[in-house]
PDB file of N, CA, C and O in Angstrom:
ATOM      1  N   UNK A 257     -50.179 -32.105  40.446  1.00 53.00           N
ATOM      2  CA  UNK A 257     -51.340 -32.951  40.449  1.00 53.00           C
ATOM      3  C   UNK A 257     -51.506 -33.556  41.832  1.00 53.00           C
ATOM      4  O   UNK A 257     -50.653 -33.801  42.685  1.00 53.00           O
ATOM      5  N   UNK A 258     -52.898 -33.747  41.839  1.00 51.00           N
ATOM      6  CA  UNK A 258     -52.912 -34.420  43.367  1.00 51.00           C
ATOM      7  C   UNK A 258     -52.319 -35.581  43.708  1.00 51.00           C
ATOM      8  O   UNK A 258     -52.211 -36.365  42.765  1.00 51.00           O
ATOM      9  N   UNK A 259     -51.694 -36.127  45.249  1.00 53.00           N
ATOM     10  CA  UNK A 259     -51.285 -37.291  45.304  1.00 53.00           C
ATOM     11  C   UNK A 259     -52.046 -37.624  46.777  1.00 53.00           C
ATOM     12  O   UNK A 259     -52.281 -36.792  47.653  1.00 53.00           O
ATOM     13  N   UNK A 260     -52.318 -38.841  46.807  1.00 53.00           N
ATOM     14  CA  UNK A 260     -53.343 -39.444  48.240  1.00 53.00           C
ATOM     15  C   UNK A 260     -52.504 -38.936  49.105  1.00 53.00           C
ATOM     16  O   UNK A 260     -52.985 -37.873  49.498  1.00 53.00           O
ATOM     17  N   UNK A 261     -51.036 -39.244  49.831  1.00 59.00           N
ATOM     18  CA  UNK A 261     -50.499 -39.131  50.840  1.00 59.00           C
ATOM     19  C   UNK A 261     -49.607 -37.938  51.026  1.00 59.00           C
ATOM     20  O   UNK A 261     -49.414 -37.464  52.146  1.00 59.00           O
ATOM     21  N   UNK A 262     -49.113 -37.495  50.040  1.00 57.00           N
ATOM     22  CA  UNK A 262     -48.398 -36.318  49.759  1.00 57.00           C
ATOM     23  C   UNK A 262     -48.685 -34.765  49.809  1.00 57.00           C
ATOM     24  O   UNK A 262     -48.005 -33.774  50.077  1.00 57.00           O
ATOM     25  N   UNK A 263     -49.699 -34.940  49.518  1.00 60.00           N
ATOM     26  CA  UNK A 263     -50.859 -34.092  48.958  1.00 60.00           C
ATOM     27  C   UNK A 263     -50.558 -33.695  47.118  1.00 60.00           C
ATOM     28  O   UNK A 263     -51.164 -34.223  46.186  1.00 60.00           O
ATOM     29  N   UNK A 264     -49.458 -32.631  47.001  1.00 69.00           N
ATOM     30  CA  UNK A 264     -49.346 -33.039  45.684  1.00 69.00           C
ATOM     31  C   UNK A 264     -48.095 -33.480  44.964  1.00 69.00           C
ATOM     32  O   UNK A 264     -47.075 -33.505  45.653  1.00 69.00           O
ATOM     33  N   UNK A 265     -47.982 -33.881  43.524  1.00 76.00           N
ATOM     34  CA  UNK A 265     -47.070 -34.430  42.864  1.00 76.00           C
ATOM     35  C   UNK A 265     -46.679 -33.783  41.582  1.00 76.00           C
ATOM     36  O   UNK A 265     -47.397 -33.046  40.906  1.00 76.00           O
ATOM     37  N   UNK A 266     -45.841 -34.031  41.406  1.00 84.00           N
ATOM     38  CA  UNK A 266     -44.935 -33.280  40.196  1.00 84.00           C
ATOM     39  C   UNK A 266     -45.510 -33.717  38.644  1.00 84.00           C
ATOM     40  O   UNK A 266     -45.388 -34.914  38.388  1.00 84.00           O
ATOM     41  N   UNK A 267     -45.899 -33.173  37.975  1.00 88.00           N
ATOM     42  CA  UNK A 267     -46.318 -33.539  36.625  1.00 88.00           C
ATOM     43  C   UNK A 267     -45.452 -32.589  35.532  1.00 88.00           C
ATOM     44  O   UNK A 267     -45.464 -31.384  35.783  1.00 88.00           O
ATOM     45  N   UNK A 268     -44.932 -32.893  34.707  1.00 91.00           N
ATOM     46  CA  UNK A 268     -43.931 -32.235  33.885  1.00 91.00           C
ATOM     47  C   UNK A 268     -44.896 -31.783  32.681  1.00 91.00           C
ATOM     48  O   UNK A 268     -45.444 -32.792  32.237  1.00 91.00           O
ATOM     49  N   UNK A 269     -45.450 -30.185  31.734  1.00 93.00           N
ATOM     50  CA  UNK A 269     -46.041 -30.226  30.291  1.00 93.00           C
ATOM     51  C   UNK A 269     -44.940 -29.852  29.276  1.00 93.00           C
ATOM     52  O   UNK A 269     -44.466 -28.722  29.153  1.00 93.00           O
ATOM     53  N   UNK A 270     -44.543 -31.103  28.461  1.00 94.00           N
ATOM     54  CA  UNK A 270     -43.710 -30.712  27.778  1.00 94.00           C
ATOM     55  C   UNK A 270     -44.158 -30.659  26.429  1.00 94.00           C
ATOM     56  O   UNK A 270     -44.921 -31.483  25.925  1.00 94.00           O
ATOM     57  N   UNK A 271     -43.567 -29.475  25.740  1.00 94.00           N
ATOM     58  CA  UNK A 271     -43.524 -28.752  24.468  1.00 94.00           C
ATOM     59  C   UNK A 271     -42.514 -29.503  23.219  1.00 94.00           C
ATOM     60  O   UNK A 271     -41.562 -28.807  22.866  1.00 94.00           O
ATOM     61  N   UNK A 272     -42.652 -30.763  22.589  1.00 93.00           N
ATOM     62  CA  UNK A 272     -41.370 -31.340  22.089  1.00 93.00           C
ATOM     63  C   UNK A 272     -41.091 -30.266  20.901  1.00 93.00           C
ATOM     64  O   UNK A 272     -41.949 -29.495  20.472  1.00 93.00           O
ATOM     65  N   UNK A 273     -39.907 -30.333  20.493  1.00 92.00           N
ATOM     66  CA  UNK A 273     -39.581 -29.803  19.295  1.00 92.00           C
ATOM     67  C   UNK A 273     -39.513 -30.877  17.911  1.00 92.00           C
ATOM     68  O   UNK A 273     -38.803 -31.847  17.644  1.00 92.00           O
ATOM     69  N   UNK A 274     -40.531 -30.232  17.258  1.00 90.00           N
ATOM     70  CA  UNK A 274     -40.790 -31.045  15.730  1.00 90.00           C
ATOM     71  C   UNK A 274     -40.253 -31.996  15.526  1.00 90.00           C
ATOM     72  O   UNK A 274     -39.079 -31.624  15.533  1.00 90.00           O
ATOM     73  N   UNK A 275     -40.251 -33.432  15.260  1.00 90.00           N
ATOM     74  CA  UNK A 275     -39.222 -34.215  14.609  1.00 90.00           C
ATOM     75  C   UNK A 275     -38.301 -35.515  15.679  1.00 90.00           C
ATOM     76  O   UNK A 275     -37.951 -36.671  15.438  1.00 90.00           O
ATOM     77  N   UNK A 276     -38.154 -34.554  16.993  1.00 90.00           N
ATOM     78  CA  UNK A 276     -37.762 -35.510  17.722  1.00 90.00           C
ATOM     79  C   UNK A 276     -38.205 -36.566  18.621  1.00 90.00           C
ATOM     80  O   UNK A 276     -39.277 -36.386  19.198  1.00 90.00           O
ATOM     81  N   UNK A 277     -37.724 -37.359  18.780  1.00 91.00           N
ATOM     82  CA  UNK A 277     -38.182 -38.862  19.414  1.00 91.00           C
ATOM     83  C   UNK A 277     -38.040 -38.749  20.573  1.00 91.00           C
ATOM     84  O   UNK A 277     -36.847 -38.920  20.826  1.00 91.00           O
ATOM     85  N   UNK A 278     -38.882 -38.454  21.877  1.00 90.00           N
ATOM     86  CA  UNK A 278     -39.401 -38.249  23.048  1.00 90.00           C
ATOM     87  C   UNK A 278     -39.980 -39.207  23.383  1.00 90.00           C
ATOM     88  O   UNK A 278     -40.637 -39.811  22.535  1.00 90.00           O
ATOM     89  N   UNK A 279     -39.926 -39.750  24.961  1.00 93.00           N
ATOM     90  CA  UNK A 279     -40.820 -40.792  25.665  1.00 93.00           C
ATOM     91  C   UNK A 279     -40.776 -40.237  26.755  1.00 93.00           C
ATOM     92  O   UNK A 279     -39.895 -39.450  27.101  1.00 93.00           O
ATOM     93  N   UNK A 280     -41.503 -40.507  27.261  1.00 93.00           N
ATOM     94  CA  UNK A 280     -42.406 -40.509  29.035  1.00 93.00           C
ATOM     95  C   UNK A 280     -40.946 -40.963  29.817  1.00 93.00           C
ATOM     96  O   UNK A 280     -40.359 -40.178  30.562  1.00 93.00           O
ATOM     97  N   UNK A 281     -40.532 -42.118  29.582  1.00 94.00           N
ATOM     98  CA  UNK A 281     -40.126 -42.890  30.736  1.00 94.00           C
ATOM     99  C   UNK A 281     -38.725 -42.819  30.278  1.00 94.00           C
ATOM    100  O   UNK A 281     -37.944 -43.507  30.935  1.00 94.00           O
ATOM    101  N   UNK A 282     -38.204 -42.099  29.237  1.00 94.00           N
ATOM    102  CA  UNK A 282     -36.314 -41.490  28.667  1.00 94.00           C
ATOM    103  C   UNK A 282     -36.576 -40.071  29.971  1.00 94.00           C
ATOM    104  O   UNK A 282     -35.842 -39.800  30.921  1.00 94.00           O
ATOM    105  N   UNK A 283     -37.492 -39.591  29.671  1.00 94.00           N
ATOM    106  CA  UNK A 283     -37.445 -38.266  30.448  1.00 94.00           C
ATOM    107  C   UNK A 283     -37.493 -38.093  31.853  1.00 94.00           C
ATOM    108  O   UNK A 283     -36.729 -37.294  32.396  1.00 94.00           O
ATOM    109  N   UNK A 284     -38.391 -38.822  32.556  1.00 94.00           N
ATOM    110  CA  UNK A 284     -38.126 -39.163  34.173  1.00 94.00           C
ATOM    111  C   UNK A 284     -36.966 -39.539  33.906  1.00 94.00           C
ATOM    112  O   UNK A 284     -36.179 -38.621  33.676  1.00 94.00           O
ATOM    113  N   UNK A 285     -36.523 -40.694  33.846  1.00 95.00           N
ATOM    114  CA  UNK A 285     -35.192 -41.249  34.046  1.00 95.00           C
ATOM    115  C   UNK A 285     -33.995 -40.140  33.959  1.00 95.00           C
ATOM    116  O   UNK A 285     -33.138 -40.147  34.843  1.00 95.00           O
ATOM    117  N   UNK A 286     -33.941 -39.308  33.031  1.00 94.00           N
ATOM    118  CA  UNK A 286     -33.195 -38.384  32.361  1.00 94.00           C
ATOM    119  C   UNK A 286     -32.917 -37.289  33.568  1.00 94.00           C
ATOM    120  O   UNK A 286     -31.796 -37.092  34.038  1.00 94.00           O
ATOM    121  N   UNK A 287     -34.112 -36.611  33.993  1.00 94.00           N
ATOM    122  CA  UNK A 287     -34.499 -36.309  35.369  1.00 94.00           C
ATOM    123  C   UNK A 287     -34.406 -36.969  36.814  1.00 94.00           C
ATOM    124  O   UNK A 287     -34.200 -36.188  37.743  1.00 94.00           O
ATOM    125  N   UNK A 288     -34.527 -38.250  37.088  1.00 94.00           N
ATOM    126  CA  UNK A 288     -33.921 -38.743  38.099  1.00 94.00           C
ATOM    127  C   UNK A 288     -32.787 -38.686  38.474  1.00 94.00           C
ATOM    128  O   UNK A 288     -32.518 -38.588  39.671  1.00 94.00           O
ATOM    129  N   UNK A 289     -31.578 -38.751  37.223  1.00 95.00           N
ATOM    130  CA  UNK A 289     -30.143 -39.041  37.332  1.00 95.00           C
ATOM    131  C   UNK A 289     -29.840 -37.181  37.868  1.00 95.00           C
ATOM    132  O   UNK A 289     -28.783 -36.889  38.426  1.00 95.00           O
ATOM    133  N   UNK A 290     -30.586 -36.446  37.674  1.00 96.00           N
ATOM    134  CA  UNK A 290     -29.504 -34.831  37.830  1.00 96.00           C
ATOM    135  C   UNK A 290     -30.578 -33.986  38.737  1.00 96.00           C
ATOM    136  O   UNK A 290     -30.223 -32.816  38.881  1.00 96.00           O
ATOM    137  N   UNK A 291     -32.077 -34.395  39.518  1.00 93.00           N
ATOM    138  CA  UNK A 291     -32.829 -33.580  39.963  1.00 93.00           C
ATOM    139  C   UNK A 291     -32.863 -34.361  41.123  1.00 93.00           C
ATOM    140  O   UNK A 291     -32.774 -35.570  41.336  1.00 93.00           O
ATOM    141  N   UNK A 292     -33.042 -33.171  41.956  1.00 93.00           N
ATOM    142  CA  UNK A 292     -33.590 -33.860  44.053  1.00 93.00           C
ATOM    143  C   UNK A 292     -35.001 -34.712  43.439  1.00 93.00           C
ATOM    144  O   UNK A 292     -35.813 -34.556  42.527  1.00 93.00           O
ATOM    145  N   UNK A 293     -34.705 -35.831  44.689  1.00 88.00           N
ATOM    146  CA  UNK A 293     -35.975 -36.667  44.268  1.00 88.00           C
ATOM    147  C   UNK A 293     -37.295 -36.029  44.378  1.00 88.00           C
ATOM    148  O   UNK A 293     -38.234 -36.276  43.620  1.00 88.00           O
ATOM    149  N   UNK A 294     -37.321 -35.226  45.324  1.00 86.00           N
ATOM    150  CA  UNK A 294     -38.689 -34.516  45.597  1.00 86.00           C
ATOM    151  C   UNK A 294     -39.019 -33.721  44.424  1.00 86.00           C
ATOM    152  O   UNK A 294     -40.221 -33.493  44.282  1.00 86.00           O
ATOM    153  N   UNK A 295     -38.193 -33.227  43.517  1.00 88.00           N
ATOM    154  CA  UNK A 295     -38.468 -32.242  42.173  1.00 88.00           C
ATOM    155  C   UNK A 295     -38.493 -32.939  41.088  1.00 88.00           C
ATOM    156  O   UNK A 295     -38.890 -32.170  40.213  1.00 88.00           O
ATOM    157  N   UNK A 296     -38.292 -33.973  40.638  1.00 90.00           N
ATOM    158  CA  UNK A 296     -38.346 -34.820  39.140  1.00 90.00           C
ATOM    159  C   UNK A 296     -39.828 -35.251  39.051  1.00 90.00           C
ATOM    160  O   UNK A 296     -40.444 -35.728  40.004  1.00 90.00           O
ATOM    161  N   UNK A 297     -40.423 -35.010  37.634  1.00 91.00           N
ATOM    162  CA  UNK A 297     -41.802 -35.497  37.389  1.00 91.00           C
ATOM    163  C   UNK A 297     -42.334 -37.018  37.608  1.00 91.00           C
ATOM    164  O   UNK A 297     -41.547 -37.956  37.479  1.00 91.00           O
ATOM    165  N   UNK A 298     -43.553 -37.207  37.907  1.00 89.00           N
ATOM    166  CA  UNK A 298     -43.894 -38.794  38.099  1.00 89.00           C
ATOM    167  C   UNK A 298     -44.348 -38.987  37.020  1.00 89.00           C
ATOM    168  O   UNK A 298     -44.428 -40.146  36.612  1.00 89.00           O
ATOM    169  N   UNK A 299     -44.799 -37.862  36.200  1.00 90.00           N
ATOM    170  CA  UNK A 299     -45.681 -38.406  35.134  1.00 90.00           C
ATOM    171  C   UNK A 299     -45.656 -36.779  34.128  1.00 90.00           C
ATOM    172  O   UNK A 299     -45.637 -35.598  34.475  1.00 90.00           O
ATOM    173  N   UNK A 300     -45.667 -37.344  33.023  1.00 93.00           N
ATOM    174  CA  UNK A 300     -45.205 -36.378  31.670  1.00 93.00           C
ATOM    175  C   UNK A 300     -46.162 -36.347  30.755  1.00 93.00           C
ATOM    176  O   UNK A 300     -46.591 -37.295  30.097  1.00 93.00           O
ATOM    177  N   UNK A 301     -46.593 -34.880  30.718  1.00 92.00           N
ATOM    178  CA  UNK A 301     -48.050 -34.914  29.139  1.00 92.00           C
ATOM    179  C   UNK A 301     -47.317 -34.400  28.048  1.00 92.00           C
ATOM    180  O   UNK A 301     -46.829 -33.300  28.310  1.00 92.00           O
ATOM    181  N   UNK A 302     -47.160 -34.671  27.316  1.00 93.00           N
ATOM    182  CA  UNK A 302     -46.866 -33.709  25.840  1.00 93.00           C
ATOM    183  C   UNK A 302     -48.003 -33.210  25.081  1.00 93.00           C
ATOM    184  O   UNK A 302     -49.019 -33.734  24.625  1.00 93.00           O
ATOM    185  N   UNK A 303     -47.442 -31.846  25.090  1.00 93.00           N
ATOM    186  CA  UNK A 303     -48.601 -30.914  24.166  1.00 93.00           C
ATOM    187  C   UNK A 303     -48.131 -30.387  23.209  1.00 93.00           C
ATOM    188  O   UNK A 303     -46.906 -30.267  23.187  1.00 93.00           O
ATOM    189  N   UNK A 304     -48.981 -29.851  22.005  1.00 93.00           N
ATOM    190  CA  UNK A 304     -48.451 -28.863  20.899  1.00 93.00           C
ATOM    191  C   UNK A 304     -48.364 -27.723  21.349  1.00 93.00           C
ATOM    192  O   UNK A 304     -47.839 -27.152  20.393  1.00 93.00           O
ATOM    193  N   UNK A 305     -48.584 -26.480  22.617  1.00 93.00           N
ATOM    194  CA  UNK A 305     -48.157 -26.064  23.062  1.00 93.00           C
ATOM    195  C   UNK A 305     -48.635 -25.657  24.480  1.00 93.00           C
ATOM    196  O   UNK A 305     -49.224 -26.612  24.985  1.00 93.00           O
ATOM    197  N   UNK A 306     -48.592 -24.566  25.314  1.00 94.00           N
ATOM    198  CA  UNK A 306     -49.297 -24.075  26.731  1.00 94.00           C
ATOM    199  C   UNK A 306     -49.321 -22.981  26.605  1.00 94.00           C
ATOM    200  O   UNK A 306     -48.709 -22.033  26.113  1.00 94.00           O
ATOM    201  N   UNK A 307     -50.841 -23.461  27.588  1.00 94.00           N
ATOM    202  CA  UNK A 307     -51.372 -21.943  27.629  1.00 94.00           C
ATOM    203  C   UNK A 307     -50.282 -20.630  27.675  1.00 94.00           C
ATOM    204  O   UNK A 307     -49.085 -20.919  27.672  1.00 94.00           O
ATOM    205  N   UNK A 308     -50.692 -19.129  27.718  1.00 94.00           N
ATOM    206  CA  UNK A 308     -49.860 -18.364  27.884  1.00 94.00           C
ATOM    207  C   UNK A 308     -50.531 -16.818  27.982  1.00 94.00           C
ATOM    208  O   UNK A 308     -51.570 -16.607  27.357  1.00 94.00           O
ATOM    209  N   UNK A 309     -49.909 -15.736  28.786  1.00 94.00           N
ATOM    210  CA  UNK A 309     -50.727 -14.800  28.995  1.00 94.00           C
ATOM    211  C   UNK A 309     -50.234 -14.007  27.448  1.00 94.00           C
ATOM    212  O   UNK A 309     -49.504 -14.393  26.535  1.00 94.00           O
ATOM    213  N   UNK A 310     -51.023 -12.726  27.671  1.00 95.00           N
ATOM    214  CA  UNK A 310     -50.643 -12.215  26.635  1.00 95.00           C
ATOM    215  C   UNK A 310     -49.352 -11.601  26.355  1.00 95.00           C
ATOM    216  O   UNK A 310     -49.131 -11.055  25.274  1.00 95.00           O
ATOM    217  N   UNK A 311     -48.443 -11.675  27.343  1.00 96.00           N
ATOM    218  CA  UNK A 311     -46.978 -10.949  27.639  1.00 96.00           C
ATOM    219  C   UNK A 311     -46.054 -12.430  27.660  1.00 96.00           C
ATOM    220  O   UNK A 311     -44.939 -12.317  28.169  1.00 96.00           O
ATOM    221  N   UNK A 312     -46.430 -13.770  27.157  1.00 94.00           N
ATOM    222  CA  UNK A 312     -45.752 -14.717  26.886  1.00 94.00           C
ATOM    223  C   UNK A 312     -45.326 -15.621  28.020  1.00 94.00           C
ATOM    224  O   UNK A 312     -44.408 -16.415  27.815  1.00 94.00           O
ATOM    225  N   UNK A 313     -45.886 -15.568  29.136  1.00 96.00           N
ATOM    226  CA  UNK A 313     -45.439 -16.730  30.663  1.00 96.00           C
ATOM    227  C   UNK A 313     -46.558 -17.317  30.256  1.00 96.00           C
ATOM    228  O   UNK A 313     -47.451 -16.863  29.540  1.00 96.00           O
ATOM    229  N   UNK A 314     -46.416 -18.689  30.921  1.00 94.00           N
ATOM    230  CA  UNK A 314     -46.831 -19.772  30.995  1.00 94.00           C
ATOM    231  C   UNK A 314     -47.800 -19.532  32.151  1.00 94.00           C
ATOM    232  O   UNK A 314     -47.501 -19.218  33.303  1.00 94.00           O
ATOM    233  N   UNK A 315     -49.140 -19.755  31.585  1.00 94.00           N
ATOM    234  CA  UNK A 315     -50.063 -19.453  33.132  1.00 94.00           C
ATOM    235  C   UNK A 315     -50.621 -21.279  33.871  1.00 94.00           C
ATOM    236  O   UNK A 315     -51.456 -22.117  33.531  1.00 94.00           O
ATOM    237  N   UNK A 316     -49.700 -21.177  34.877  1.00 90.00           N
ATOM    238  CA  UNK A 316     -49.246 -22.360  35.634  1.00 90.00           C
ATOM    239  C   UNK A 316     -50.562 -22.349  36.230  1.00 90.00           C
ATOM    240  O   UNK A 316     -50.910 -23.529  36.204  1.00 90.00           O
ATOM    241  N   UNK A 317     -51.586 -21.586  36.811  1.00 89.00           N
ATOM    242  CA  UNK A 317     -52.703 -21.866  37.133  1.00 89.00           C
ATOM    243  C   UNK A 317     -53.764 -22.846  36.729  1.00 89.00           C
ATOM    244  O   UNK A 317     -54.487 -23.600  37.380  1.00 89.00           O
ATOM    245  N   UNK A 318     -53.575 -22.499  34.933  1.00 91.00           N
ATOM    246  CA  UNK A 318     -54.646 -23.511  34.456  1.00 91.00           C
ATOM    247  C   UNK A 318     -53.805 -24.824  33.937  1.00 91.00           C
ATOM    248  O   UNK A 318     -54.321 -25.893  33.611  1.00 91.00           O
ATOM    249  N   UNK A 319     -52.863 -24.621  33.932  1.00 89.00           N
ATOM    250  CA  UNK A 319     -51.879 -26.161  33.733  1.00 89.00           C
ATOM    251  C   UNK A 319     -52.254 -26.584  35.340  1.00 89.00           C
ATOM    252  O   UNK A 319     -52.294 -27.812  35.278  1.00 89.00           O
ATOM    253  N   UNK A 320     -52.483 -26.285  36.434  1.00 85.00           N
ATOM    254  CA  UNK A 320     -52.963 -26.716  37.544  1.00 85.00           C
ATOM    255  C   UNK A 320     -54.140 -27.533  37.455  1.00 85.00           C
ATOM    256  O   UNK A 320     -54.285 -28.751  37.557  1.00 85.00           O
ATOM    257  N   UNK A 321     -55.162 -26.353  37.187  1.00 87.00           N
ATOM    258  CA  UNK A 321     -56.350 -26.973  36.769  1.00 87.00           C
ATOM    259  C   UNK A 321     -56.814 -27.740  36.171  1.00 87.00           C
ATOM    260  O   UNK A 321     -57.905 -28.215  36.488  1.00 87.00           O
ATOM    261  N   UNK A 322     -56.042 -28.178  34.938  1.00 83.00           N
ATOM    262  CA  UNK A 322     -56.625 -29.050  34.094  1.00 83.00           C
ATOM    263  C   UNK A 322     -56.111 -30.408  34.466  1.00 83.00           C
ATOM    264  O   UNK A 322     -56.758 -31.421  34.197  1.00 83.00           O
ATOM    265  N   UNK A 323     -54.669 -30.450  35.233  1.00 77.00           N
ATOM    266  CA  UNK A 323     -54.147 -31.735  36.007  1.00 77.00           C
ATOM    267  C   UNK A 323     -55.467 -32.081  37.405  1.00 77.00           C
ATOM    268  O   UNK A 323     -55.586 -33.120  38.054  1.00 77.00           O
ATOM    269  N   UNK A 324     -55.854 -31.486  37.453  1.00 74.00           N
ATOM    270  CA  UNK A 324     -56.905 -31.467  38.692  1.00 74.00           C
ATOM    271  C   UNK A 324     -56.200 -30.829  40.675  1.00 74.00           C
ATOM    272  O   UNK A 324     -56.698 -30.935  41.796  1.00 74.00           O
ATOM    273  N   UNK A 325     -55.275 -30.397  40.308  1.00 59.00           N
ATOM    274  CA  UNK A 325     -54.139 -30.040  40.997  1.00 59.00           C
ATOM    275  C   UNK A 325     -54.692 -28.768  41.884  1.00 59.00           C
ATOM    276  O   UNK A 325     -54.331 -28.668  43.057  1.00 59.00           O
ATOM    277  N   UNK A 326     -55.464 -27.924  41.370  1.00 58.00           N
ATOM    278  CA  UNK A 326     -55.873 -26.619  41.856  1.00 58.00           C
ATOM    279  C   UNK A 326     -56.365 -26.307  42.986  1.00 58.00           C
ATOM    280  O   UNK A 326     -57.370 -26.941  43.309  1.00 58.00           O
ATOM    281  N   UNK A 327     -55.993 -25.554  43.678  1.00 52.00           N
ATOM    282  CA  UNK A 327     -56.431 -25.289  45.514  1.00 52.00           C
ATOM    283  C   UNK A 327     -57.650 -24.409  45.282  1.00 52.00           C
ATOM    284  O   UNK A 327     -58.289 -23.975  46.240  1.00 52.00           O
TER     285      UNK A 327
END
């Protein structure tokens, strides 16, 4: 996603699994303690799932796009 000075910033789309108790700010943290600072998310969406081609990858393009992130 875009950032004013940086240019861009890390946004995490996570997929929870059924049932469990997930937060925004357990998961940065969770990520701060074991990732380079430059690679841990600033900010976390949860979805029911992501996009995907028809051979099953994750098409990171429009997860770009829809963060407003896209060159």
């Amino acid at each position: 996603m875009p950032h004013a000075t940086h240019g861009e910033d890390v946004k995490a789309f996570v997929v929870p699994v059924p049932g469990t108790d997930l937060r925004e700010d357990e998961l940065i943290a969770w990520c701060r303690e074991r990732v380079a600072a430059y690679k841990y998310p600033r900010s976390v969406e949860f979805r029911d799932s992501l996009p995907l081609t028809s051979t099953g990858k994750i098409l990171k393009r429009e997860l770009a796009a829809e963060a407003g992130g896209l060159r």
